[in-house]
Amino acid sequence: MQRNPPACVTLAVDTRESDALRKLAILAILLAATVVLASARLPVHGPLPQQRPDIEGTSAPTPDSNAEGTQPPPAAEMPTPEPKPDIQKPGTQKPEISTPNEPATPKTESAKPMQGPPLPPGKENPQAPTEENEPPAAQTLEEQHLTIEPESDAEHAECTAALQALGVVFKDAPRIDDGNGCGIDKPIIVSEALPGIKLKPEATIRCPAALALARWMKDSVIPAASAALPEQGRITTVNQATAYMCRLRNGAGTGKISEHARGNAIDIASFHFEKGEDVAVRSRREDPTLTGAFQRTVSAAGCLYFTTVLDPESDAAHETHFHLDVIERKGGYRYCH
């Protein structure tokens, strides 16, 4: 009697055969992949680096030459770029030679001299401004044939009303005409710059100059004095050196007419207080005291009210006073030093 093998034995044999076949399949795949990779090769010629464009006589290789592995064409066959007419190769430019007797010609005739920084103190500037910061003319007062500038009745009335509102003590005066453009169409005589602050001596000026003086005193000079010199009490007198005067700027023989000759200017020499000494206007740039601080403060503040402010630091002609004027310039330009 023949006996059949158990089913479990048959199943084990089939499983071993299946695993063997799977391993053979994986091995065949790995062998095929190895053959494919072994047959792959890198290109004979790799990409060439791009050459710099600023090297003369060379050019970057073209894609066609790189793909075929050929060399670039000889330099003789390549077109040579022509240099621009205004560019010369290094080492071939000829230096410009100018002799001492024949200065080099400027490149542009319309070029203007550059404006440099201000010169340090003590250095003279050949183009330094005169009293009102304008170059003088080489003419006498008689040669200029000037006339007195007329004043509007309405503007004069408005100005005098502002003076009255501030408490300025003044009176109208007859028209002044000293010839050659010296004079004031509608002059006033100011005896008190503000209530209780006398102006000595009385000043004959135009109303706009008196109004600027009153506003400067009220808004700047008096507060600065209270802060810097409280122990000296209030200001009682403003001592002026020059108001209206028929002359040229800085008293010169030739040049432009002074704003003093038109009633637009006043010179302040000192301030008198209730107590202590007068504060005289003098050079105080290096003065470390509160008196020096007071003068520097009121000098700087003057430019808020006057169109010209010259102090003792500006030039030798103003070493002992402030020059303050209300000249009208184009564009509202002011000069303060």
mmCIF file of C-alpha atoms in Angstrom:
data_model
loop_
_atom_site.group_PDB
_atom_site.id
_atom_site.type_symbol
_atom_site.label_atom_id
_atom_site.label_comp_id
_atom_site.label_asym_id
_atom_site.label_seq_id
_atom_site.Cartn_x
_atom_site.Cartn_y
_atom_site.Cartn_z
ATOM 1 C CA MET A 1 0.000 0.000 0.000
ATOM 2 C CA GLN A 2 1.563 3.353 -1.101
ATOM 3 C CA ARG A 3 1.345 6.309 1.213
ATOM 4 C CA ASN A 4 0.996 10.045 0.007
ATOM 5 C CA PRO A 5 3.355 12.714 1.535
ATOM 6 C CA PRO A 6 1.797 15.080 3.973
ATOM 7 C CA ALA A 7 0.432 18.394 2.650
ATOM 8 C CA CYS A 8 2.701 20.460 4.912
ATOM 9 C CA VAL A 9 5.800 18.917 3.327
ATOM 10 C CA THR A 10 4.598 19.860 -0.138
ATOM 11 C CA LEU A 11 3.917 23.442 0.932
ATOM 12 C CA ALA A 12 7.419 23.840 2.368
ATOM 13 C CA VAL A 13 8.992 22.627 -0.844
ATOM 14 C CA ASP A 14 6.959 25.113 -2.925
ATOM 15 C CA THR A 15 7.936 27.995 -0.649
ATOM 16 C CA ARG A 16 11.656 27.250 -0.983
ATOM 17 C CA GLU A 17 11.374 27.095 -4.742
ATOM 18 C CA SER A 18 9.514 30.449 -4.820
ATOM 19 C CA ASP A 19 12.213 32.152 -2.697
ATOM 20 C CA ALA A 20 14.945 30.771 -4.947
ATOM 21 C CA LEU A 21 13.215 32.100 -8.048
ATOM 22 C CA ARG A 22 12.772 35.553 -6.450
ATOM 23 C CA LYS A 23 16.449 35.720 -5.547
ATOM 24 C CA LEU A 24 17.442 34.692 -9.090
ATOM 25 C CA ALA A 25 15.190 37.470 -10.515
ATOM 26 C CA ILE A 26 16.763 40.108 -8.241
ATOM 27 C CA LEU A 27 20.231 38.920 -9.152
ATOM 28 C CA ALA A 28 19.387 39.130 -12.858
ATOM 29 C CA ILE A 29 18.150 42.740 -12.424
ATOM 30 C CA LEU A 30 21.314 43.780 -10.581
ATOM 31 C CA LEU A 31 23.501 42.234 -13.278
ATOM 32 C CA ALA A 32 21.578 44.079 -16.008
ATOM 33 C CA ALA A 33 21.925 47.403 -14.148
ATOM 34 C CA THR A 34 25.667 46.811 -13.728
ATOM 35 C CA VAL A 35 26.043 46.230 -17.455
ATOM 36 C CA VAL A 36 24.125 49.418 -18.298
ATOM 37 C CA LEU A 37 26.151 51.560 -15.877
ATOM 38 C CA ALA A 38 29.414 50.075 -17.112
ATOM 39 C CA SER A 39 28.563 50.975 -20.684
ATOM 40 C CA ALA A 40 27.806 54.650 -19.726
ATOM 41 C CA ARG A 41 30.726 57.083 -20.209
ATOM 42 C CA LEU A 42 31.327 60.756 -19.495
ATOM 43 C CA PRO A 43 31.668 63.050 -22.513
ATOM 44 C CA VAL A 44 35.155 63.328 -23.862
ATOM 45 C CA HIS A 45 35.121 67.113 -23.580
ATOM 46 C CA GLY A 46 33.478 68.841 -20.664
ATOM 47 C CA PRO A 47 32.068 72.425 -20.753
ATOM 48 C CA LEU A 48 34.696 75.108 -21.215
ATOM 49 C CA PRO A 49 34.667 78.117 -18.819
ATOM 50 C CA GLN A 50 33.502 81.450 -20.196
ATOM 51 C CA GLN A 51 36.398 83.842 -20.690
ATOM 52 C CA ARG A 52 36.366 87.382 -19.312
ATOM 53 C CA PRO A 53 35.027 89.950 -21.790
ATOM 54 C CA ASP A 54 37.645 92.565 -20.830
ATOM 55 C CA ILE A 55 40.613 90.553 -22.211
ATOM 56 C CA GLU A 56 41.652 91.857 -25.590
ATOM 57 C CA GLY A 57 42.003 89.438 -28.533
ATOM 58 C CA THR A 58 39.861 86.658 -26.973
ATOM 59 C CA SER A 59 36.251 85.649 -27.305
ATOM 60 C CA ALA A 60 33.999 83.207 -25.505
ATOM 61 C CA PRO A 61 33.635 79.756 -27.133
ATOM 62 C CA THR A 62 30.424 79.104 -28.998
ATOM 63 C CA PRO A 63 28.025 76.302 -28.049
ATOM 64 C CA ASP A 64 28.680 74.550 -31.394
ATOM 65 C CA SER A 65 32.432 74.215 -30.803
ATOM 66 C CA ASN A 66 31.894 72.886 -27.288
ATOM 67 C CA ALA A 67 29.391 70.239 -28.435
ATOM 68 C CA GLU A 68 31.698 68.851 -31.124
ATOM 69 C CA GLY A 69 34.820 69.086 -28.999
ATOM 70 C CA THR A 70 36.616 71.253 -31.564
ATOM 71 C CA GLN A 71 39.000 74.084 -30.804
ATOM 72 C CA PRO A 72 38.017 77.749 -31.286
ATOM 73 C CA PRO A 73 39.046 79.292 -34.608
ATOM 74 C CA PRO A 74 42.489 80.898 -34.743
ATOM 75 C CA ALA A 75 42.763 84.473 -33.531
ATOM 76 C CA ALA A 76 43.743 85.607 -37.027
ATOM 77 C CA GLU A 77 40.393 84.533 -38.385
ATOM 78 C CA MET A 78 38.388 86.409 -35.723
ATOM 79 C CA PRO A 79 37.427 90.051 -36.301
ATOM 80 C CA THR A 80 39.379 92.499 -34.170
ATOM 81 C CA PRO A 81 37.188 95.158 -32.486
ATOM 82 C CA GLU A 82 38.174 98.722 -33.291
ATOM 83 C CA PRO A 83 38.777 100.989 -30.305
ATOM 84 C CA LYS A 84 36.657 104.102 -29.832
ATOM 85 C CA PRO A 85 38.210 107.299 -31.187
ATOM 86 C CA ASP A 86 38.371 108.926 -27.719
ATOM 87 C CA ILE A 87 39.933 105.911 -25.937
ATOM 88 C CA GLN A 88 43.636 105.276 -26.071
ATOM 89 C CA LYS A 89 45.473 102.196 -24.930
ATOM 90 C CA PRO A 90 47.332 102.433 -21.634
ATOM 91 C CA GLY A 91 50.787 103.866 -21.944
ATOM 92 C CA THR A 92 50.089 105.682 -25.217
ATOM 93 C CA GLN A 93 48.345 108.794 -23.838
ATOM 94 C CA LYS A 94 50.447 111.905 -24.138
ATOM 95 C CA PRO A 95 50.401 114.198 -21.112
ATOM 96 C CA GLU A 96 49.194 117.765 -21.574
ATOM 97 C CA ILE A 97 52.074 120.165 -21.278
ATOM 98 C CA SER A 98 51.559 123.776 -20.304
ATOM 99 C CA THR A 99 54.334 126.298 -20.025
ATOM 100 C CA PRO A 100 54.536 128.872 -17.227
ATOM 101 C CA ASN A 101 53.906 131.667 -19.728
ATOM 102 C CA GLU A 102 50.943 129.958 -21.336
ATOM 103 C CA PRO A 103 48.407 128.553 -18.846
ATOM 104 C CA ALA A 104 46.230 125.629 -19.845
ATOM 105 C CA THR A 105 42.975 126.588 -21.490
ATOM 106 C CA PRO A 106 39.874 125.641 -19.464
ATOM 107 C CA LYS A 107 37.668 122.954 -20.940
ATOM 108 C CA THR A 108 34.506 125.047 -20.894
ATOM 109 C CA GLU A 109 34.338 128.783 -21.243
ATOM 110 C CA SER A 110 31.039 129.006 -19.407
ATOM 111 C CA ALA A 111 32.322 127.281 -16.256
ATOM 112 C CA LYS A 112 32.044 129.396 -13.125
ATOM 113 C CA PRO A 113 34.475 129.307 -10.202
ATOM 114 C CA MET A 114 33.434 126.946 -7.446
ATOM 115 C CA GLN A 115 32.333 128.439 -4.160
ATOM 116 C CA GLY A 116 34.551 127.150 -1.389
ATOM 117 C CA PRO A 117 34.002 127.089 2.382
ATOM 118 C CA PRO A 118 34.392 130.315 4.374
ATOM 119 C CA LEU A 119 37.925 131.360 5.183
ATOM 120 C CA PRO A 120 39.093 131.044 8.802
ATOM 121 C CA PRO A 121 39.155 134.138 11.011
ATOM 122 C CA GLY A 122 41.919 136.579 10.192
ATOM 123 C CA LYS A 123 42.085 135.612 6.513
ATOM 124 C CA GLU A 124 41.072 138.281 4.043
ATOM 125 C CA ASN A 125 38.740 137.303 1.268
ATOM 126 C CA PRO A 126 39.250 139.296 -1.942
ATOM 127 C CA GLN A 127 35.515 138.902 -2.597
ATOM 128 C CA ALA A 128 34.384 139.654 0.957
ATOM 129 C CA PRO A 129 31.059 141.477 1.205
ATOM 130 C CA THR A 130 30.835 145.127 2.041
ATOM 131 C CA GLU A 131 28.326 146.500 4.512
ATOM 132 C CA GLU A 132 25.290 144.968 2.776
ATOM 133 C CA ASN A 133 27.103 142.003 1.146
ATOM 134 C CA GLU A 134 27.256 143.326 -2.399
ATOM 135 C CA PRO A 135 30.328 144.260 -4.467
ATOM 136 C CA PRO A 136 30.989 148.021 -4.597
ATOM 137 C CA ALA A 137 30.848 150.040 -7.801
ATOM 138 C CA ALA A 138 33.736 152.299 -8.716
ATOM 139 C CA GLN A 139 31.617 155.455 -8.702
ATOM 140 C CA THR A 140 31.150 158.344 -6.330
ATOM 141 C CA LEU A 141 27.752 159.160 -4.911
ATOM 142 C CA GLU A 142 27.353 162.087 -7.329
ATOM 143 C CA GLU A 143 28.160 159.915 -10.350
ATOM 144 C CA GLN A 144 25.404 157.392 -9.589
ATOM 145 C CA HIS A 145 22.470 159.831 -10.095
ATOM 146 C CA LEU A 146 20.259 158.139 -7.522
ATOM 147 C CA THR A 147 16.786 159.215 -6.417
ATOM 148 C CA ILE A 148 14.786 158.799 -3.235
ATOM 149 C CA GLU A 149 12.497 155.809 -3.228
ATOM 150 C CA PRO A 150 8.826 156.803 -2.792
ATOM 151 C CA GLU A 151 6.782 155.183 0.000
ATOM 152 C CA SER A 152 3.149 154.123 -0.177
ATOM 153 C CA ASP A 153 0.763 156.101 2.039
ATOM 154 C CA ALA A 154 -1.189 152.945 2.875
ATOM 155 C CA GLU A 155 1.914 150.932 3.786
ATOM 156 C CA HIS A 156 3.279 153.775 5.889
ATOM 157 C CA ALA A 157 -0.005 154.073 7.767
ATOM 158 C CA GLU A 158 -0.078 150.339 8.423
ATOM 159 C CA CYS A 159 3.491 150.405 9.704
ATOM 160 C CA THR A 160 2.961 153.349 12.061
ATOM 161 C CA ALA A 161 -0.165 151.668 13.447
ATOM 162 C CA ALA A 162 1.964 148.615 14.295
ATOM 163 C CA LEU A 163 4.478 150.880 16.059
ATOM 164 C CA GLN A 164 1.720 152.443 18.139
ATOM 165 C CA ALA A 165 0.403 149.007 19.101
ATOM 166 C CA LEU A 166 3.864 148.098 20.448
ATOM 167 C CA GLY A 167 4.140 151.356 22.390
ATOM 168 C CA VAL A 168 7.000 152.826 20.363
ATOM 169 C CA VAL A 169 7.361 156.557 20.949
ATOM 170 C CA PHE A 170 7.926 158.418 17.665
ATOM 171 C CA LYS A 171 6.803 161.366 15.614
ATOM 172 C CA ASP A 172 6.517 162.069 11.906
ATOM 173 C CA ALA A 173 9.089 164.315 10.253
ATOM 174 C CA PRO A 174 9.168 166.294 6.988
ATOM 175 C CA ARG A 175 10.503 164.621 3.867
ATOM 176 C CA ILE A 176 14.311 164.530 3.711
ATOM 177 C CA ASP A 177 16.130 165.139 0.421
ATOM 178 C CA ASP A 178 19.874 165.699 0.688
ATOM 179 C CA GLY A 179 20.503 165.068 -3.014
ATOM 180 C CA ASN A 180 22.192 162.228 -4.855
ATOM 181 C CA GLY A 181 19.570 159.767 -3.642
ATOM 182 C CA CYS A 182 20.116 160.516 0.068
ATOM 183 C CA GLY A 183 16.848 161.015 1.896
ATOM 184 C CA ILE A 184 13.620 159.520 3.244
ATOM 185 C CA ASP A 185 10.219 160.028 1.694
ATOM 186 C CA LYS A 186 8.293 159.523 4.950
ATOM 187 C CA PRO A 187 10.756 159.734 7.873
ATOM 188 C CA ILE A 188 9.937 159.276 11.540
ATOM 189 C CA ILE A 189 11.934 160.208 14.628
ATOM 190 C CA VAL A 190 12.019 157.486 17.299
ATOM 191 C CA SER A 191 12.715 158.444 20.908
ATOM 192 C CA GLU A 192 11.715 155.189 22.652
ATOM 193 C CA ALA A 193 12.279 151.798 21.059
ATOM 194 C CA LEU A 194 9.663 150.318 23.412
ATOM 195 C CA PRO A 195 7.783 151.747 26.383
ATOM 196 C CA GLY A 196 10.347 152.680 29.042
ATOM 197 C CA ILE A 197 13.353 151.945 26.800
ATOM 198 C CA LYS A 198 14.827 155.142 25.424
ATOM 199 C CA LEU A 199 16.700 155.317 22.134
ATOM 200 C CA LYS A 200 19.653 157.681 22.528
ATOM 201 C CA PRO A 201 20.104 159.814 20.632
ATOM 202 C CA GLU A 202 16.772 159.967 18.859
ATOM 203 C CA ALA A 203 16.907 158.120 15.560
ATOM 204 C CA THR A 204 15.606 159.411 12.250
ATOM 205 C CA ILE A 205 14.728 156.351 10.193
ATOM 206 C CA ARG A 206 12.001 154.821 8.056
ATOM 207 C CA CYS A 207 9.083 153.130 9.798
ATOM 208 C CA PRO A 208 9.989 149.557 8.662
ATOM 209 C CA ALA A 209 13.418 149.876 10.334
ATOM 210 C CA ALA A 210 11.841 151.168 13.555
ATOM 211 C CA LEU A 211 9.316 148.313 13.534
ATOM 212 C CA ALA A 212 12.055 145.695 13.090
ATOM 213 C CA LEU A 213 13.988 147.271 15.973
ATOM 214 C CA ALA A 214 10.961 147.203 18.285
ATOM 215 C CA ARG A 215 10.124 143.568 17.489
ATOM 216 C CA TRP A 216 13.752 142.494 17.931
ATOM 217 C CA MET A 217 13.917 144.237 21.318
ATOM 218 C CA LYS A 218 10.588 142.847 22.527
ATOM 219 C CA ASP A 219 10.920 139.239 21.362
ATOM 220 C CA SER A 220 14.678 138.606 21.612
ATOM 221 C CA VAL A 221 16.789 141.234 23.384
ATOM 222 C CA ILE A 222 14.669 141.660 26.505
ATOM 223 C CA PRO A 223 14.134 137.898 27.103
ATOM 224 C CA ALA A 224 17.841 137.194 26.519
ATOM 225 C CA ALA A 225 18.833 139.920 28.985
ATOM 226 C CA SER A 226 16.429 138.545 31.602
ATOM 227 C CA ALA A 227 17.934 135.069 31.240
ATOM 228 C CA ALA A 228 21.616 136.048 31.065
ATOM 229 C CA LEU A 229 21.826 139.172 33.252
ATOM 230 C CA PRO A 230 18.910 139.158 35.707
ATOM 231 C CA GLU A 231 20.953 140.850 38.431
ATOM 232 C CA GLN A 232 21.296 143.985 36.270
ATOM 233 C CA GLY A 233 17.564 144.570 36.076
ATOM 234 C CA ARG A 234 15.719 145.646 32.965
ATOM 235 C CA ILE A 235 17.125 147.476 29.932
ATOM 236 C CA THR A 236 16.384 151.205 30.147
ATOM 237 C CA THR A 237 18.301 152.614 27.160
ATOM 238 C CA VAL A 238 19.517 151.511 23.763
ATOM 239 C CA ASN A 239 22.471 153.608 22.623
ATOM 240 C CA GLN A 240 22.600 153.958 18.847
ATOM 241 C CA ALA A 241 25.656 155.118 16.903
ATOM 242 C CA THR A 242 24.167 155.924 13.484
ATOM 243 C CA ALA A 243 20.693 156.157 12.015
ATOM 244 C CA TYR A 244 20.053 158.301 8.914
ATOM 245 C CA MET A 245 23.278 159.575 7.339
ATOM 246 C CA CYS A 246 24.035 160.510 3.740
ATOM 247 C CA ARG A 247 27.063 158.452 2.766
ATOM 248 C CA LEU A 248 28.283 155.426 0.844
ATOM 249 C CA ARG A 249 28.692 152.041 2.430
ATOM 250 C CA ASN A 250 31.320 151.942 5.181
ATOM 251 C CA GLY A 251 31.972 155.644 4.521
ATOM 252 C CA ALA A 252 33.942 154.892 1.357
ATOM 253 C CA GLY A 253 34.609 157.441 -1.397
ATOM 254 C CA THR A 254 33.214 155.175 -4.115
ATOM 255 C CA GLY A 255 30.780 152.293 -4.079
ATOM 256 C CA LYS A 256 27.122 151.682 -3.481
ATOM 257 C CA ILE A 257 24.998 153.926 -1.339
ATOM 258 C CA SER A 258 24.598 152.934 2.301
ATOM 259 C CA GLU A 259 21.229 151.905 3.677
ATOM 260 C CA HIS A 260 21.821 154.574 6.316
ATOM 261 C CA ALA A 261 21.409 157.134 3.505
ATOM 262 C CA ARG A 262 17.938 155.707 2.771
ATOM 263 C CA GLY A 263 16.755 155.472 6.378
ATOM 264 C CA ASN A 264 16.758 151.664 6.364
ATOM 265 C CA ALA A 265 19.597 151.095 8.861
ATOM 266 C CA ILE A 266 20.515 151.692 12.471
ATOM 267 C CA ASP A 267 23.735 150.928 14.389
ATOM 268 C CA ILE A 268 23.440 149.731 18.014
ATOM 269 C CA ALA A 269 26.466 150.487 20.217
ATOM 270 C CA SER A 270 25.383 149.381 23.712
ATOM 271 C CA PHE A 271 22.568 148.522 26.125
ATOM 272 C CA HIS A 272 22.083 150.358 29.435
ATOM 273 C CA PHE A 273 20.548 148.493 32.395
ATOM 274 C CA GLU A 274 19.006 149.616 35.670
ATOM 275 C CA LYS A 275 22.032 148.280 37.555
ATOM 276 C CA GLY A 276 25.616 147.562 36.729
ATOM 277 C CA GLU A 277 27.636 148.583 33.702
ATOM 278 C CA ASP A 278 26.461 149.010 30.156
ATOM 279 C CA VAL A 279 26.828 146.024 27.874
ATOM 280 C CA ALA A 280 28.881 147.415 25.001
ATOM 281 C CA VAL A 281 28.856 145.713 21.642
ATOM 282 C CA ARG A 282 32.350 144.431 20.960
ATOM 283 C CA SER A 283 34.106 141.254 19.866
ATOM 284 C CA ARG A 284 32.756 138.481 22.089
ATOM 285 C CA ARG A 285 33.217 135.343 20.012
ATOM 286 C CA GLU A 286 35.488 133.820 22.671
ATOM 287 C CA ASP A 287 33.800 135.489 25.658
ATOM 288 C CA PRO A 288 32.818 132.595 28.013
ATOM 289 C CA THR A 289 30.657 134.778 30.286
ATOM 290 C CA LEU A 290 26.901 135.231 30.260
ATOM 291 C CA THR A 291 27.470 138.693 28.837
ATOM 292 C CA GLY A 292 29.152 137.130 25.820
ATOM 293 C CA ALA A 293 26.306 134.641 25.520
ATOM 294 C CA PHE A 294 23.806 137.511 25.639
ATOM 295 C CA GLN A 295 25.494 139.405 22.792
ATOM 296 C CA ARG A 296 25.887 136.328 20.592
ATOM 297 C CA THR A 297 22.244 135.434 21.169
ATOM 298 C CA VAL A 298 20.793 138.823 20.239
ATOM 299 C CA SER A 299 23.108 139.068 17.221
ATOM 300 C CA ALA A 300 21.899 135.731 15.873
ATOM 301 C CA ALA A 301 18.258 136.582 16.626
ATOM 302 C CA GLY A 302 18.550 139.849 14.732
ATOM 303 C CA CYS A 303 18.332 137.981 11.428
ATOM 304 C CA LEU A 304 14.725 137.091 12.235
ATOM 305 C CA TYR A 305 13.749 140.766 11.990
ATOM 306 C CA PHE A 306 16.388 142.492 9.831
ATOM 307 C CA THR A 307 17.605 141.461 6.383
ATOM 308 C CA THR A 308 21.196 142.446 7.225
ATOM 309 C CA VAL A 309 22.969 141.907 10.542
ATOM 310 C CA LEU A 310 26.676 142.689 10.870
ATOM 311 C CA ASP A 311 28.381 142.274 14.240
ATOM 312 C CA PRO A 312 31.949 142.896 15.503
ATOM 313 C CA GLU A 313 33.074 139.554 14.069
ATOM 314 C CA SER A 314 32.193 140.528 10.492
ATOM 315 C CA ASP A 315 34.894 143.098 9.713
ATOM 316 C CA ALA A 316 36.916 145.979 11.150
ATOM 317 C CA ALA A 317 34.236 148.556 10.234
ATOM 318 C CA HIS A 318 31.800 146.985 12.719
ATOM 319 C CA GLU A 319 34.045 146.228 15.692
ATOM 320 C CA THR A 320 32.029 148.420 18.057
ATOM 321 C CA HIS A 321 28.390 148.017 17.003
ATOM 322 C CA PHE A 322 25.665 145.999 15.334
ATOM 323 C CA HIS A 323 24.676 147.151 11.863
ATOM 324 C CA LEU A 324 20.987 146.343 11.306
ATOM 325 C CA ASP A 325 19.058 147.174 8.134
ATOM 326 C CA VAL A 326 15.922 146.214 6.227
ATOM 327 C CA ILE A 327 17.147 146.381 2.633
ATOM 328 C CA GLU A 328 14.906 144.416 0.268
ATOM 329 C CA ARG A 329 16.705 141.747 -1.784
ATOM 330 C CA LYS A 330 15.454 139.438 -4.491
ATOM 331 C CA GLY A 331 13.978 136.217 -3.192
ATOM 332 C CA GLY A 332 13.924 137.437 0.422
ATOM 333 C CA TYR A 333 17.680 136.837 0.772
ATOM 334 C CA ARG A 334 19.247 137.835 4.113
ATOM 335 C CA TYR A 335 22.854 138.359 5.109
ATOM 336 C CA CYS A 336 23.759 137.874 8.766
ATOM 337 C CA HIS A 337 27.248 137.655 10.189
#
